[in-house]
Each structure stands twice: as structure tokens, then as C-alpha cells.
């Protein structure tokens, strides 16, 4: 509720110039989820105006920006980014990619980079599960349920809206099938569907 109030106040203070720098077909400049925020504009000046308002208005509500977590990811725009329009405002670190809600956003909007990152993260979970299963008498059914709940769900988290290519989808399928083969103790595993006649 507080973030909704902050957004409302920020939008009421935005200049016409900043509103004109919005991305095409959008009537907003920010996306909030709890305390994680993404701000976007076509220009550095637009971003700095929005961030300046967010910083000042958040202060009115007793909140402050964590400067160490604020990063700048420019796409098709050159320049350094500050947390506001004042000369002494904090300058943000420029990055090629950033974490948002457990997903890694990148400048190229590359689904391949995101899936590679997710696979790396899931591999650690998968190895810990294997160690646990070796020390217990977990049934294959239980292992499959645990695999779906921990490995598969973490692998696919946030990818439901990604525009994945056929090559990306094949990589994801191959990764999942490797895990299923290990659980079932099979060298090959074929997934298929049967249509009703």
C-alpha cells in the first residue's frame, strides 16, 4: 500500500517532458514489487527525474533508497546515471545485468543468458538433493516429487513470460531430462504425448 502511495505521488510530480520520454505504448514509468523497483525511460534525464522524486517522496514516508543496491542498466543510451537531478546525487554503478525478483535481467534481453544462469543456480540444489538421497532410502516417487518442487520449479521460475527460442527450449528440456534419467536410473528417457482418436 505504501508503494502505491509513493507511485501516485511520484506520478503527480512528473514533468510533461519526463512523461513524453516513456517507452512506446506505456502510461507508467515504474514497476514495484514489495520493495524492489524498476524505473525506465528513454532518456537519462527522464530516469534521473523519476529517481529524484522516488528518493524525496520515499523520505516523506520514512523510507530511503539503498544506494548500494541501486544499479543502472542503460540500453541504447550512453552516460552515467544518478539517483536524482541534483549535482551531488549518488551516481549508480553501471551494469550489464541485474537481479530482479530472483531473475537476472540483462542488457541484451537474452533468454539464453537467463536460462544459463538459472541452470547454474539449480545445479547446486540438484547436487545437494543427490547427496541427501544417497544417505536415505527415498523412493523414486518421492525423489520425482522433490525434483519437481525444488529443481524444476526453480529452473522455470520467471521464464513463463520469456520469448524462448527453440534452442533455449531444447536446452531446458535436456537439463530436466538429465535429472529425470538420474532419478530413474535410465540412460535414455523419452517423453511423448498420445492423442485421442
Coordinates of C-alpha atoms in Angstrom, one line a residue, residues 4-83:
X4 CA 1.2 2.5 -4.3
X5 CA 1.0 5.9 -2.5
X6 CA 4.7 6.6 -3.4
X7 CA 4.0 5.9 -7.0
X8 CA 0.9 8.1 -7.0
X9 CA 2.8 11.0 -5.5
X10 CA 5.7 10.5 -8.0
X11 CA 3.4 10.5 -11.0
X12 CA 1.7 13.6 -9.8
X13 CA 5.1 15.5 -9.7
X14 CA 6.5 14.2 -13.1
X15 CA 7.1 16.9 -15.7
X16 CA 5.5 16.7 -19.1
X17 CA 9.0 16.2 -20.5
X18 CA 9.5 13.1 -18.4
X19 CA 6.1 11.7 -19.3
X20 CA 6.9 12.2 -23.0
X21 CA 10.1 10.1 -22.6
X22 CA 8.1 7.0 -21.6
X23 CA 8.5 3.8 -23.7
X24 CA 6.0 3.4 -26.5
X25 CA 2.5 2.2 -25.6
X26 CA 3.1 2.6 -21.9
X27 CA 1.5 5.0 -19.4
X28 CA 3.8 4.3 -16.5
X29 CA 7.5 4.6 -15.6
X30 CA 8.0 2.2 -12.7
X31 CA 7.3 -1.3 -11.7
X32 CA 7.1 -2.1 -7.9
X33 CA 7.1 -5.4 -6.2
X34 CA 7.3 -5.1 -2.4
X35 CA 10.5 -3.0 -2.0
X36 CA 12.0 -3.9 -5.4
X37 CA 11.6 -1.3 -8.1
X38 CA 12.4 -0.9 -11.8
X39 CA 12.4 2.5 -13.3
X40 CA 12.6 3.1 -17.0
X41 CA 12.6 6.0 -19.5
X42 CA 14.0 6.7 -23.0
X43 CA 16.5 9.3 -21.6
X44 CA 18.9 9.6 -18.7
X45 CA 17.3 12.9 -17.8
X46 CA 13.9 11.2 -17.5
X47 CA 15.3 8.5 -15.3
X48 CA 17.0 11.0 -13.0
X49 CA 13.8 13.0 -12.6
X50 CA 11.8 9.9 -11.7
X51 CA 14.5 8.7 -9.3
X52 CA 14.8 12.1 -7.7
X53 CA 11.0 12.1 -7.0
X54 CA 11.1 8.5 -5.7
X55 CA 14.0 9.3 -3.3
X56 CA 12.4 12.5 -2.0
X57 CA 8.8 11.1 -1.7
X58 CA 10.1 7.9 -0.1
X59 CA 11.8 10.1 2.6
X60 CA 8.4 11.7 3.3
X61 CA 7.1 8.2 4.2
X62 CA 10.1 7.4 6.4
X63 CA 11.8 5.3 3.7
X64 CA 15.1 5.6 1.9
X65 CA 16.8 4.1 -1.1
X66 CA 19.5 1.6 -0.5
X67 CA 22.2 3.3 -2.7
X68 CA 24.4 0.2 -2.7
X69 CA 21.6 -1.8 -4.4
X70 CA 20.7 0.8 -7.0
X71 CA 22.2 0.0 -10.3
X72 CA 22.0 1.4 -13.8
X73 CA 21.5 -0.7 -16.9
X74 CA 21.5 1.5 -20.0
X75 CA 20.2 0.1 -23.2
X76 CA 20.9 2.1 -26.4
X77 CA 21.7 5.2 -24.3
X78 CA 25.2 6.3 -23.2
X79 CA 26.0 8.1 -20.0
X80 CA 26.3 7.8 -16.2
X81 CA 23.1 7.7 -14.1
X82 CA 22.5 9.5 -10.8
X83 CA 19.8 9.0 -8.2

